[in-house]
Amino acid sequence: MDFSLTDEQNMFRDLFRDFAEKEVAKLAEHIDRSEEPPLDLFRKAAAQGFFGAPIPEAYGGVGIDWQSYCMLAEELSKHCLSTAITIGLHTSLAALSILDAGSEEQKQNYLPSMAAAEMIGAFALTEPDAGSDPGSMSTLAEKIGDGYRLNGTKSWVSNGGIAGVFVVFAATDPKARHKGLTAFIVEKDTPGLTLGYREPTMGLRGLDIRTMYFEDCIVPEANRLGAENGGWPIILRAFDRVRLTLAAVSLGAAEASLALGVTFAAERKQFGTQIAHKQAIQNYVADAAVDIEALRGLVRHAAWLADTGQDFGRAASMAKYFGARAAQNIANKMLQTHGGYGFSDEYAISRYYRDVRALRVLGGTDEIQRYVVARAAFEEKGIRIQP
Amino acid sequence: MNILVPLKPILDPAGMIVNRKAGRVFVNRENYMTNPADKRALEAALRIKDEAGAGVIVAAFGPDRSADSLLEARAMGADRAILIDIPSPDETVSVHALAALCHHLGQVDLVIVGDSALDTGASIGPRLAEALDFAFLGGAVQCSVEGNAARIIRRGDSRGRPDRASARPAPAATAHEADLPAVVAVTREGAQPRYPHGGNIITAYRDANAIESLSPADLGLSDSDLQPVAIERGQSFPPEREFGKQASLDDIASVIGHR
Amino acid sequence: MNYDLPPEYTALRRMMREFCEEEIKPAAKRIDHSGQVPREMLQRLGELGFLGVPFPRQYGGMGAGEIGYCILMEELNRASPSVATIVGAHIGIGVMSLYLDGSKTLQDKYMPDLCSGKKICAFALTEPNAGSDAAAIQMRATLEGDSYFLDGQKMWITNGPIADVINVLALTDPALGARGGATVFAVEREWEGYSTGKPERKMGLHGSPTSLLNFDNVRVPKENIVGQLGLGFVTFMKTLDIGRVSLGAATLGGAQAALEACVRWARTRSQFGRQIAHMQSVQFIVADMAAEIEALRALVYRTAWLVDTGRPFIKEAGMCKLLGSETASRCIDRAVQIHGALGLSRDFPLERAFRDARISEIFEGTNEIQRIVIASELMQEVGVRLRP
């Protein structure tokens, strides 16, 4: 048993932290106000290898392990959740799905430019009527000659407006529900693909979330990802990865919120002393610190499972669920610590408060995570529960 | 005096669910434990060691899953633990290897085995006795060594099936003796195995030499000795038994009337 | 990084669980009703090394470190919180203070008997007017010749009525106060002037006896000073820090037992024509419990690892105690809810678990104190020293 980080992991963390403090911190407020994805920042991050962090070196990436990758998400989200999530979804959902299921040719074609952020990736799964239940999706892919014709609508596609490449799921056998889904790699300029409305959101305002329309969009067979009707396992594995990523994002957000609260409490004076001396404030701070420590344990454990090739789905769900709730709770308490200032946009805590709320929905709602965890608990006793 | 106790690690049945409809046994938790009867055999050997003094040697087949059984036995008080490097042998190969082990060790006066394994087989005891030309005592719930003889207590049929000839209930227990060397098979009704001292567990696991390893070559086993006789062709459930019929009062009356 | 428990600890846990399932769990109800843990059971724990898990073999311990001790507390508390509390007070704070700071002579004199269960140990800090504010103790120890004379009262002492050796904190220099003027003494129960009060009547933990201790000019030879003269407060605080890790482990066992009960029950119980396991409300309760328990487990064993590898652990230890006690109370409360009326039945173990769990939020430093400890560690990082 050994809980210490390796020298390499420590080095990566320092690198991530350094970049986040120098480059991301100063832009965070601007990103939130302008609601623009910071493309320049992405180019700098890509130059450091962040966009290809978990992609193997053979495909132009850095090939870091999950433990370090989680620290990347954590360090970025300490300053800007939009940026952390843009990079997190690009890598964990889009790029790693291609690495996971793609042919050698597809990997050669897409991964190097994704690692360089020349092509940002997006993952188009959710539909207006298919959220937590992807099996009920209505986007169709009909086989025609040596390609497929896609028709339908995808909503809530994160990175939609800035993406160069989409991993799209469509039904090739709609009657088979989730067993009839197929994954495709679709490039931005493919005829028949139209980007729609950008969702105006409460938080994560730097994240470009779009609706997408497919009208007789022809995708060549060479761009099918994995086997026909083989989309479901790709989705499940992508879920495991994105949940772990978002758990690490929650950890960073929670730590940042706590740090803001502690700094404020050390400066703010009421009744003649710093409010740090008030036990009410100390209680908020202590509870937050405990949750963060517990969350760190969950994230590291899940990442270790992933690194050692074990099944990490249940652990990632737990970490994501626990993390999202903890992050929201902590942001709320730290906003409270700020008093009226917390409500002001002049203080960063209000941005965190708005941003972290998304974590309880994004990448599988709290309710779905709880189902996954409960399913594992009951399976041990030999009973299969349905969602 | 040396006592050999073979141990078999088996899949813990508590982690399994039998699903007749699917025609499968699902393993929810893959946990291995020492076969319960073998553990009681070990306890019997350790009691002889405590009372009369003896060297207790445990042996198991490996390399997988057996380490826990062997180390636990060391923690309970076994003096030596031997891992025979033959992965999952059937009973025939086991008997060849254990007989060879007895010869390899030299002076083995008593072999105590569990009378049956929860997963497969109950014939190791008699077959090993035959192979070694030892006496065999089966169905023991207690075992002791007196002078040059092994003495066991065998429990009678406790359901008290009447002895038709004498119309008396069967005796509760009988004692049997055989001259050493002997093979004794202990049942699952044998004495409750002891708990090891926690410190002994730590010591046994941290001792790199706690387990000695022997290869088939060390035991002088030839390839033909390692050939299993039985071949597994697959698994299936026994046919489902039909429910009995609920008898009506009339049915019962007619049967009684007929008598 | 490696989360795998070394195999000896897995084997130790297997043995401990088997023992607890077979020997302690069946007796848990009787222990609660009769209000006592049979001395033979403690003796039996001692024979197997359970009463000296973290201490070296030479004293009859297991040499299994803090990790081994946490495993023990988790398993014991899963079976019977009363037994776990006796063992926790005995090892975790009682013998631990002797082991941390006691002289070689004192350790040789007492530890073998304490580790084997021949003697039971207690740790006496709390007084009628010194609870969370431990530095407010008033008990006096006056030097006369070669001996100190102890005079005063200790309160709420776990193991009080059954302890044979009591480590007690008293003021040797009242002018300096507790910080600098207090000393720990090892007192034996037969010594003249020492007496215990009636066992307290409590809501839970009926099997773990708690009482008042009276010291009426008890003569204690100088050799029985534990640690250094005047530095007793430090010894005691150090002991409590370690104790919090294993208390966190104990609460983990209680929460785990509640989760297991829920999963079993949800599988057995049917309503509206199907097992309640299929109801999302039940699934979500189970999932919440599982996630919180997993987080607690990660925290507790990581902290135990910090202790065993000699790294700083004080903040984390407070977190173990705080998160553990609240997680356990919450999980058991939810388990009662899932069991419906049966959860309140005295024929069912959950009712007892519910009463037993509450004290964890109070003893070994209330949760409010833990929060202050944690907050002050954090505030120190931004340069503010908190006043208690």
GROMACS .gro file of C-alpha atoms in nm, chain A:
model
  387
    1MET     CA    1   0.000   0.000   0.000
    2ASP     CA    2   0.140   0.336  -0.096
    3PHE     CA    3  -0.057   0.656  -0.136
    4SER     CA    4   0.226   0.882  -0.246
    5LEU     CA    5   0.252   1.027  -0.595
    6THR     CA    6   0.542   0.928  -0.814
    7ASP     CA    7   0.806   1.186  -0.907
    8GLU     CA    8   0.662   1.198  -1.257
    9GLN     CA    9   0.310   1.261  -1.128
   10ASN     CA   10   0.441   1.535  -0.901
   11MET     CA   11   0.623   1.694  -1.191
   12PHE     CA   12   0.313   1.690  -1.408
   13ARG     CA   13   0.107   1.843  -1.130
   14ASP     CA   14   0.355   2.125  -1.091
   15LEU     CA   15   0.346   2.183  -1.465
   16PHE     CA   16  -0.035   2.193  -1.472
   17ARG     CA   17  -0.052   2.416  -1.168
   18ASP     CA   18   0.203   2.653  -1.308
   19PHE     CA   19   0.021   2.685  -1.639
   20ALA     CA   20  -0.317   2.727  -1.471
   21GLU     CA   21  -0.190   2.999  -1.240
   22LYS     CA   22  -0.001   3.189  -1.508
   23GLU     CA   23  -0.229   3.153  -1.809
   24VAL     CA   24  -0.576   3.049  -1.705
   25ALA     CA   25  -0.629   3.250  -1.386
   26LYS     CA   26  -0.602   3.590  -1.553
   27LEU     CA   27  -0.853   3.499  -1.824
   28ALA     CA   28  -1.118   3.325  -1.615
   29GLU     CA   29  -1.329   3.630  -1.545
   30HIS     CA   30  -1.304   3.754  -1.903
   31ILE     CA   31  -1.414   3.414  -2.036
   32ASP     CA   32  -1.719   3.421  -1.813
   33ARG     CA   33  -1.817   3.776  -1.909
   34SER     CA   34  -1.753   3.754  -2.280
   35GLU     CA   35  -1.897   3.403  -2.299
   36GLU     CA   36  -1.631   3.326  -2.558
   37PRO     CA   37  -1.426   3.006  -2.565
   38PRO     CA   38  -1.062   3.128  -2.532
   39LEU     CA   39  -0.914   2.990  -2.853
   40ASP     CA   40  -0.573   3.152  -2.792
   41LEU     CA   41  -0.554   2.989  -2.453
   42PHE     CA   42  -0.642   2.655  -2.609
   43ARG     CA   43  -0.354   2.693  -2.854
   44LYS     CA   44  -0.114   2.760  -2.566
   45ALA     CA   45  -0.252   2.464  -2.371
   46ALA     CA   46  -0.215   2.243  -2.677
   47ALA     CA   47   0.145   2.355  -2.712
   48GLN     CA   48   0.199   2.222  -2.360
   49GLY     CA   49   0.037   1.895  -2.465
   50PHE     CA   50  -0.280   1.930  -2.261
   51PHE     CA   51  -0.516   1.856  -2.549
   52GLY     CA   52  -0.341   1.528  -2.612
   53ALA     CA   53  -0.252   1.451  -2.252
   54PRO     CA   54  -0.390   1.096  -2.235
   55ILE     CA   55  -0.332   1.021  -2.605
   56PRO     CA   56  -0.028   0.794  -2.658
   57GLU     CA   57   0.287   0.950  -2.792
   58ALA     CA   58   0.257   0.743  -3.112
   59TYR     CA   59  -0.044   0.957  -3.203
   60GLY     CA   60   0.106   1.290  -3.110
   61GLY     CA   61  -0.006   1.295  -2.749
   62VAL     CA   62   0.178   1.286  -2.418
   63GLY     CA   63   0.049   0.952  -2.289
   64ILE     CA   64   0.015   1.048  -1.923
   65ASP     CA   65  -0.159   0.813  -1.680
   66TRP     CA   66  -0.506   0.867  -1.530
   67GLN     CA   67  -0.369   0.990  -1.201
   68SER     CA   68  -0.188   1.277  -1.376
   69TYR     CA   69  -0.476   1.337  -1.614
   70CYS     CA   70  -0.709   1.385  -1.317
   71MET     CA   71  -0.466   1.636  -1.175
   72LEU     CA   72  -0.476   1.825  -1.504
   73ALA     CA   73  -0.853   1.854  -1.477
   74GLU     CA   74  -0.823   1.946  -1.110
   75GLU     CA   75  -0.562   2.218  -1.159
   76LEU     CA   76  -0.742   2.377  -1.456
   77SER     CA   77  -1.075   2.384  -1.279
   78LYS     CA   78  -0.917   2.556  -0.981
   79HIS     CA   79  -0.920   2.863  -1.205
   80CYS     CA   80  -1.170   2.814  -1.485
   81LEU     CA   81  -1.426   2.538  -1.507
   82SER     CA   82  -1.518   2.620  -1.866
   83THR     CA   83  -1.162   2.563  -1.980
   84ALA     CA   84  -1.119   2.250  -1.771
   85ILE     CA   85  -1.440   2.102  -1.907
   86THR     CA   86  -1.367   2.199  -2.268
   87ILE     CA   87  -1.036   2.017  -2.250
   88GLY     CA   88  -1.179   1.737  -2.037
   89LEU     CA   89  -1.463   1.655  -2.277
   90HIS     CA   90  -1.239   1.692  -2.581
   91THR     CA   91  -0.998   1.432  -2.444
   92SER     CA   92  -1.206   1.194  -2.233
   93LEU     CA   93  -1.511   1.175  -2.458
   94ALA     CA   94  -1.403   1.249  -2.815
   95ALA     CA   95  -1.033   1.169  -2.848
   96LEU     CA   96  -1.029   0.866  -2.621
   97SER     CA   97  -1.336   0.719  -2.790
   98ILE     CA   98  -1.147   0.727  -3.119
   99LEU     CA   99  -0.845   0.575  -2.946
  100ASP     CA  100  -1.071   0.318  -2.784
  101ALA     CA  101  -1.270   0.201  -3.085
  102GLY     CA  102  -1.109   0.350  -3.392
  103SER     CA  103  -0.919   0.172  -3.666
  104GLU     CA  104  -0.549   0.238  -3.704
  105GLU     CA  105  -0.626   0.466  -3.998
  106GLN     CA  106  -0.883   0.667  -3.804
  107LYS     CA  107  -0.640   0.706  -3.514
  108GLN     CA  108  -0.366   0.824  -3.751
  109ASN     CA  109  -0.607   1.060  -3.923
  110TYR     CA  110  -0.759   1.232  -3.624
  111LEU     CA  111  -0.562   1.190  -3.304
  112PRO     CA  112  -0.252   1.396  -3.398
  113SER     CA  113  -0.456   1.698  -3.503
  114MET     CA  114  -0.680   1.659  -3.198
  115ALA     CA  115  -0.374   1.650  -2.972
  116ALA     CA  116  -0.255   1.971  -3.136
  117ALA     CA  117  -0.600   2.130  -3.092
  118GLU     CA  118  -0.617   2.188  -3.466
  119MET     CA  119  -0.935   1.988  -3.439
  120ILE     CA  120  -1.121   2.012  -3.113
  121GLY     CA  121  -1.343   1.712  -3.042
  122ALA     CA  122  -1.707   1.692  -2.939
  123PHE     CA  123  -1.933   1.406  -2.844
  124ALA     CA  124  -2.285   1.413  -2.986
  125LEU     CA  125  -2.505   1.174  -2.795
  126THR     CA  126  -2.787   1.361  -2.618
  127GLU     CA  127  -3.107   1.444  -2.807
  128PRO     CA  128  -3.405   1.655  -2.716
  129ASP     CA  129  -3.589   1.338  -2.609
  130ALA     CA  130  -3.297   1.117  -2.512
  131GLY     CA  131  -3.097   1.234  -2.213
  132SER     CA  132  -3.029   0.984  -1.939
  133ASP     CA  133  -3.174   0.712  -2.164
  134PRO     CA  134  -2.964   0.711  -2.485
  135GLY     CA  135  -3.137   0.392  -2.603
  136SER     CA  136  -3.438   0.597  -2.703
  137MET     CA  137  -3.251   0.819  -2.950
  138SER     CA  138  -3.419   0.903  -3.280
  139THR     CA  139  -3.127   1.013  -3.500
  140LEU     CA  140  -3.115   0.753  -3.773
  141ALA     CA  141  -2.828   0.625  -3.984
  142GLU     CA  142  -2.939   0.439  -4.295
  143LYS     CA  143  -2.694   0.226  -4.483
  144ILE     CA  144  -2.656   0.347  -4.843
  145GLY     CA  145  -2.388   0.199  -5.069
  146ASP     CA  146  -2.056   0.241  -4.893
  147GLY     CA  147  -2.178   0.497  -4.645
  148TYR     CA  148  -2.454   0.602  -4.410
  149ARG     CA  149  -2.717   0.873  -4.435
  150LEU     CA  150  -2.772   1.053  -4.104
  151ASN     CA  151  -3.093   1.233  -4.015
  152GLY     CA  152  -3.189   1.379  -3.682
  153THR     CA  153  -3.111   1.634  -3.412
  154LYS     CA  154  -2.850   1.632  -3.137
  155SER     CA  155  -2.873   1.875  -2.849
  156TRP     CA  156  -2.644   1.987  -2.570
  157VAL     CA  157  -2.330   1.910  -2.768
  158SER     CA  158  -2.050   2.059  -2.558
  159ASN     CA  159  -1.769   2.217  -2.762
  160GLY     CA  160  -2.018   2.206  -3.053
  161GLY     CA  161  -1.935   2.550  -3.194
  162ILE     CA  162  -1.558   2.515  -3.182
  163ALA     CA  163  -1.524   2.148  -3.269
  164GLY     CA  164  -1.357   2.024  -3.585
  165VAL     CA  165  -1.463   1.667  -3.536
  166PHE     CA  166  -1.765   1.505  -3.376
  167VAL     CA  167  -1.817   1.156  -3.243
  168VAL     CA  168  -2.184   1.108  -3.330
  169PHE     CA  169  -2.415   0.830  -3.225
  170ALA     CA  170  -2.711   0.726  -3.435
  171ALA     CA  171  -2.951   0.435  -3.449
  172THR     CA  172  -2.875   0.183  -3.721
  173ASP     CA  173  -3.131  -0.060  -3.580
  174PRO     CA  174  -3.386   0.153  -3.392
  175LYS     CA  175  -3.590  -0.146  -3.273
  176ALA     CA  176  -3.294  -0.289  -3.086
  177ARG     CA  177  -3.273   0.031  -2.878
  178HIS     CA  178  -2.931   0.065  -2.719
  179LYS     CA  179  -2.806  -0.246  -2.896
  180GLY     CA  180  -2.875  -0.084  -3.231
  181LEU     CA  181  -2.657   0.225  -3.193
  182THR     CA  182  -2.353   0.299  -3.404
  183ALA     CA  183  -2.078   0.558  -3.362
  184PHE     CA  184  -1.950   0.777  -3.645
  185ILE     CA  185  -1.672   1.026  -3.683
  186VAL     CA  186  -1.815   1.332  -3.856
  187GLU     CA  187  -1.610   1.635  -3.957
  188LYS     CA  188  -1.738   1.987  -3.912
  189ASP     CA  189  -1.774   2.072  -4.280
  190THR     CA  190  -1.959   1.759  -4.387
  191PRO     CA  191  -2.254   1.862  -4.607
  192GLY     CA  192  -2.585   1.810  -4.433
  193LEU     CA  193  -2.449   1.892  -4.090
  194THR     CA  194  -2.570   2.227  -3.956
  195LEU     CA  195  -2.479   2.382  -3.625
  196GLY     CA  196  -2.770   2.544  -3.451
  197TYR     CA  197  -2.846   2.747  -3.151
  198ARG     CA  198  -2.585   2.810  -2.883
  199GLU     CA  199  -2.743   2.739  -2.545
  200PRO     CA  200  -2.732   3.038  -2.311
  201THR     CA  201  -2.636   2.886  -1.977
  202MET     CA  202  -2.638   2.980  -1.609
  203GLY     CA  203  -2.275   2.884  -1.568
  204LEU     CA  204  -1.988   2.741  -1.771
  205ARG     CA  205  -2.032   3.037  -2.000
  206GLY     CA  206  -1.709   2.971  -2.183
  207LEU     CA  207  -1.833   2.631  -2.291
  208ASP     CA  208  -1.982   2.637  -2.640
  209ILE     CA  209  -2.288   2.414  -2.621
  210ARG     CA  210  -2.483   2.364  -2.943
  211THR     CA  211  -2.773   2.194  -3.105
  212MET     CA  212  -2.681   2.007  -3.424
  213TYR     CA  213  -2.897   1.910  -3.718
  214PHE     CA  214  -2.832   1.626  -3.958
  215GLU     CA  215  -3.020   1.643  -4.287
  216ASP     CA  216  -2.924   1.368  -4.528
  217CYS     CA  217  -2.572   1.396  -4.404
  218ILE     CA  218  -2.362   1.132  -4.581
  219VAL     CA  219  -2.086   0.968  -4.377
  220PRO     CA  220  -1.853   0.725  -4.554
  221GLU     CA  221  -1.819   0.377  -4.410
  222ALA     CA  222  -1.452   0.449  -4.339
  223ASN     CA  223  -1.573   0.694  -4.075
  224ARG     CA  224  -1.779   0.444  -3.882
  225LEU     CA  225  -1.627   0.408  -3.537
  226GLY     CA  226  -1.621   0.045  -3.433
  227ALA     CA  227  -1.870  -0.211  -3.558
  228GLU     CA  228  -2.220  -0.148  -3.684
  229ASN     CA  229  -2.459  -0.164  -3.388
  230GLY     CA  230  -2.150  -0.162  -3.166
  231GLY     CA  231  -2.198   0.188  -3.028
  232TRP     CA  232  -2.326   0.100  -2.682
  233PRO     CA  233  -2.001  -0.033  -2.530
  234ILE     CA  234  -1.823   0.275  -2.668
  235ILE     CA  235  -2.074   0.495  -2.489
  236LEU     CA  236  -2.039   0.304  -2.162
  237ARG     CA  237  -1.662   0.328  -2.161
  238ALA     CA  238  -1.680   0.697  -2.252
  239PHE     CA  239  -1.918   0.748  -1.958
  240ASP     CA  240  -1.670   0.590  -1.718
  241ARG     CA  241  -1.395   0.820  -1.845
  242VAL     CA  242  -1.596   1.139  -1.843
  243ARG     CA  243  -1.725   1.069  -1.494
  244LEU     CA  244  -1.376   1.034  -1.360
  245THR     CA  245  -1.275   1.353  -1.540
  246LEU     CA  246  -1.568   1.546  -1.400
  247ALA     CA  247  -1.500   1.411  -1.052
  248ALA     CA  248  -1.153   1.562  -1.080
  249VAL     CA  249  -1.307   1.887  -1.205
  250SER     CA  250  -1.535   1.894  -0.899
  251LEU     CA  251  -1.232   1.843  -0.679
  252GLY     CA  252  -1.056   2.143  -0.831
  253ALA     CA  253  -1.369   2.357  -0.810
  254ALA     CA  254  -1.424   2.261  -0.446
  255GLU     CA  255  -1.064   2.340  -0.357
  256ALA     CA  256  -1.081   2.676  -0.532
  257SER     CA  257  -1.405   2.768  -0.356
  258LEU     CA  258  -1.259   2.677  -0.019
  259ALA     CA  259  -0.946   2.880  -0.087
  260LEU     CA  260  -1.160   3.182  -0.179
  261GLY     CA  261  -1.361   3.146   0.141
  262VAL     CA  262  -1.056   3.104   0.361
  263THR     CA  263  -0.882   3.407   0.212
  264PHE     CA  264  -1.192   3.619   0.251
  265ALA     CA  265  -1.247   3.507   0.611
  266ALA     CA  266  -0.890   3.596   0.695
  267GLU     CA  267  -0.938   3.952   0.569
  268ARG     CA  268  -1.296   4.043   0.646
  269LYS     CA  269  -1.351   4.201   0.989
  270GLN     CA  270  -1.675   4.216   1.184
  271PHE     CA  271  -1.732   4.289   1.554
  272GLY     CA  272  -1.367   4.389   1.575
  273THR     CA  273  -1.205   4.063   1.461
  274GLN     CA  274  -1.146   3.873   1.144
  275ILE     CA  275  -1.446   3.651   1.078
  276ALA     CA  276  -1.203   3.357   1.070
  277HIS     CA  277  -1.236   3.363   1.447
  278LYS     CA  278  -1.610   3.302   1.431
  279GLN     CA  279  -1.693   2.939   1.493
  280ALA     CA  280  -1.978   2.955   1.243
  281ILE     CA  281  -1.724   3.029   0.969
  282GLN     CA  282  -1.479   2.772   1.103
  283ASN     CA  283  -1.752   2.508   1.077
  284TYR     CA  284  -1.809   2.587   0.709
  285VAL     CA  285  -1.438   2.574   0.643
  286ALA     CA  286  -1.385   2.248   0.831
  287ASP     CA  287  -1.676   2.069   0.665
  288ALA     CA  288  -1.552   2.179   0.325
  289ALA     CA  289  -1.199   2.059   0.399
  290VAL     CA  290  -1.327   1.717   0.511
  291ASP     CA  291  -1.539   1.671   0.200
  292ILE     CA  292  -1.247   1.772  -0.021
  293GLU     CA  293  -1.015   1.524   0.146
  294ALA     CA  294  -1.270   1.246   0.110
  295LEU     CA  295  -1.333   1.340  -0.251
  296ARG     CA  296  -0.961   1.339  -0.324
  297GLY     CA  297  -0.949   0.985  -0.190
  298LEU     CA  298  -1.234   0.878  -0.419
  299VAL     CA  299  -1.080   1.040  -0.727
  300ARG     CA  300  -0.733   0.900  -0.665
  301HIS     CA  301  -0.873   0.556  -0.596
  302ALA     CA  302  -1.079   0.555  -0.917
  303ALA     CA  303  -0.778   0.680  -1.115
  304TRP     CA  304  -0.562   0.409  -0.964
  305LEU     CA  305  -0.817   0.147  -1.068
  306ALA     CA  306  -0.812   0.288  -1.420
  307ASP     CA  307  -0.433   0.295  -1.428
  308THR     CA  308  -0.405  -0.065  -1.314
  309GLY     CA  309  -0.654  -0.181  -1.576
  310GLN     CA  310  -0.933  -0.263  -1.333
  311ASP     CA  311  -1.300  -0.180  -1.376
  312PHE     CA  312  -1.338   0.176  -1.252
  313GLY     CA  313  -1.697   0.253  -1.358
  314ARG     CA  314  -1.854   0.221  -1.015
  315ALA     CA  315  -1.570   0.409  -0.847
  316ALA     CA  316  -1.589   0.687  -1.106
  317SER     CA  317  -1.966   0.719  -1.062
  318MET     CA  318  -1.926   0.742  -0.686
  319ALA     CA  319  -1.654   1.002  -0.715
  320LYS     CA  320  -1.850   1.207  -0.968
  321TYR     CA  321  -2.169   1.196  -0.767
  322PHE     CA  322  -2.001   1.268  -0.435
  323GLY     CA  323  -1.782   1.533  -0.597
  324ALA     CA  324  -2.054   1.726  -0.777
  325ARG     CA  325  -2.265   1.742  -0.464
  326ALA     CA  326  -1.969   1.837  -0.247
  327ALA     CA  327  -1.856   2.106  -0.489
  328GLN     CA  328  -2.200   2.264  -0.497
  329ASN     CA  329  -2.230   2.249  -0.123
  330ILE     CA  330  -1.889   2.401  -0.068
  331ALA     CA  331  -1.941   2.679  -0.323
  332ASN     CA  332  -2.268   2.758  -0.148
  333LYS     CA  333  -2.112   2.773   0.200
  334MET     CA  334  -1.818   2.977   0.079
  335LEU     CA  335  -2.051   3.220  -0.094
  336GLN     CA  336  -2.231   3.249   0.239
  337THR     CA  337  -1.896   3.322   0.405
  338HIS     CA  338  -1.852   3.613   0.164
  339GLY     CA  339  -2.184   3.761   0.274
  340GLY     CA  340  -2.320   4.016   0.029
  341TYR     CA  341  -1.991   4.026  -0.158
  342GLY     CA  342  -2.045   3.666  -0.256
  343PHE     CA  343  -2.350   3.767  -0.455
  344SER     CA  344  -2.150   4.019  -0.650
  345ASP     CA  345  -1.994   3.934  -0.983
  346GLU     CA  346  -1.684   4.118  -0.862
  347TYR     CA  347  -1.597   3.816  -0.652
  348ALA     CA  348  -1.502   3.492  -0.818
  349ILE     CA  349  -1.705   3.280  -0.577
  350SER     CA  350  -2.027   3.375  -0.752
  351ARG     CA  351  -1.889   3.237  -1.078
  352TYR     CA  352  -1.800   2.909  -0.908
  353TYR     CA  353  -2.145   2.893  -0.756
  354ARG     CA  354  -2.304   2.916  -1.100
  355ASP     CA  355  -2.048   2.690  -1.269
  356VAL     CA  356  -2.050   2.395  -1.030
  357ARG     CA  357  -2.423   2.347  -1.055
  358ALA     CA  358  -2.371   2.198  -1.400
  359LEU     CA  359  -2.158   1.919  -1.257
  360ARG     CA  360  -2.463   1.752  -1.106
  361VAL     CA  361  -2.618   1.720  -1.450
  362LEU     CA  362  -2.333   1.699  -1.699
  363GLY     CA  363  -2.192   1.355  -1.784
  364GLY     CA  364  -2.487   1.170  -1.633
  365THR     CA  365  -2.719   1.322  -1.376
  366ASP     CA  366  -2.685   1.259  -1.003
  367GLU     CA  367  -2.978   1.024  -1.035
  368ILE     CA  368  -2.804   0.812  -1.299
  369GLN     CA  369  -2.485   0.796  -1.093
  370ARG     CA  370  -2.684   0.679  -0.796
  371TYR     CA  371  -2.847   0.415  -1.009
  372VAL     CA  372  -2.505   0.292  -1.121
  373VAL     CA  373  -2.380   0.274  -0.763
  374ALA     CA  374  -2.696   0.104  -0.636
  375ARG     CA  375  -2.686  -0.143  -0.924
  376ALA     CA  376  -2.337  -0.249  -0.818
  377ALA     CA  377  -2.445  -0.288  -0.455
  378PHE     CA  378  -2.742  -0.506  -0.547
  379GLU     CA  379  -2.556  -0.709  -0.807
  380GLU     CA  380  -2.335  -0.842  -0.530
  381LYS     CA  381  -2.645  -0.984  -0.369
  382GLY     CA  382  -2.756  -1.135  -0.697
  383ILE     CA  383  -3.035  -0.897  -0.790
  384ARG     CA  384  -3.046  -0.696  -1.112
  385ILE     CA  385  -3.221  -0.361  -1.093
  386GLN     CA  386  -3.350  -0.162  -1.389
  387PRO     CA  387  -3.295   0.211  -1.436
   0.00000   0.00000   0.00000
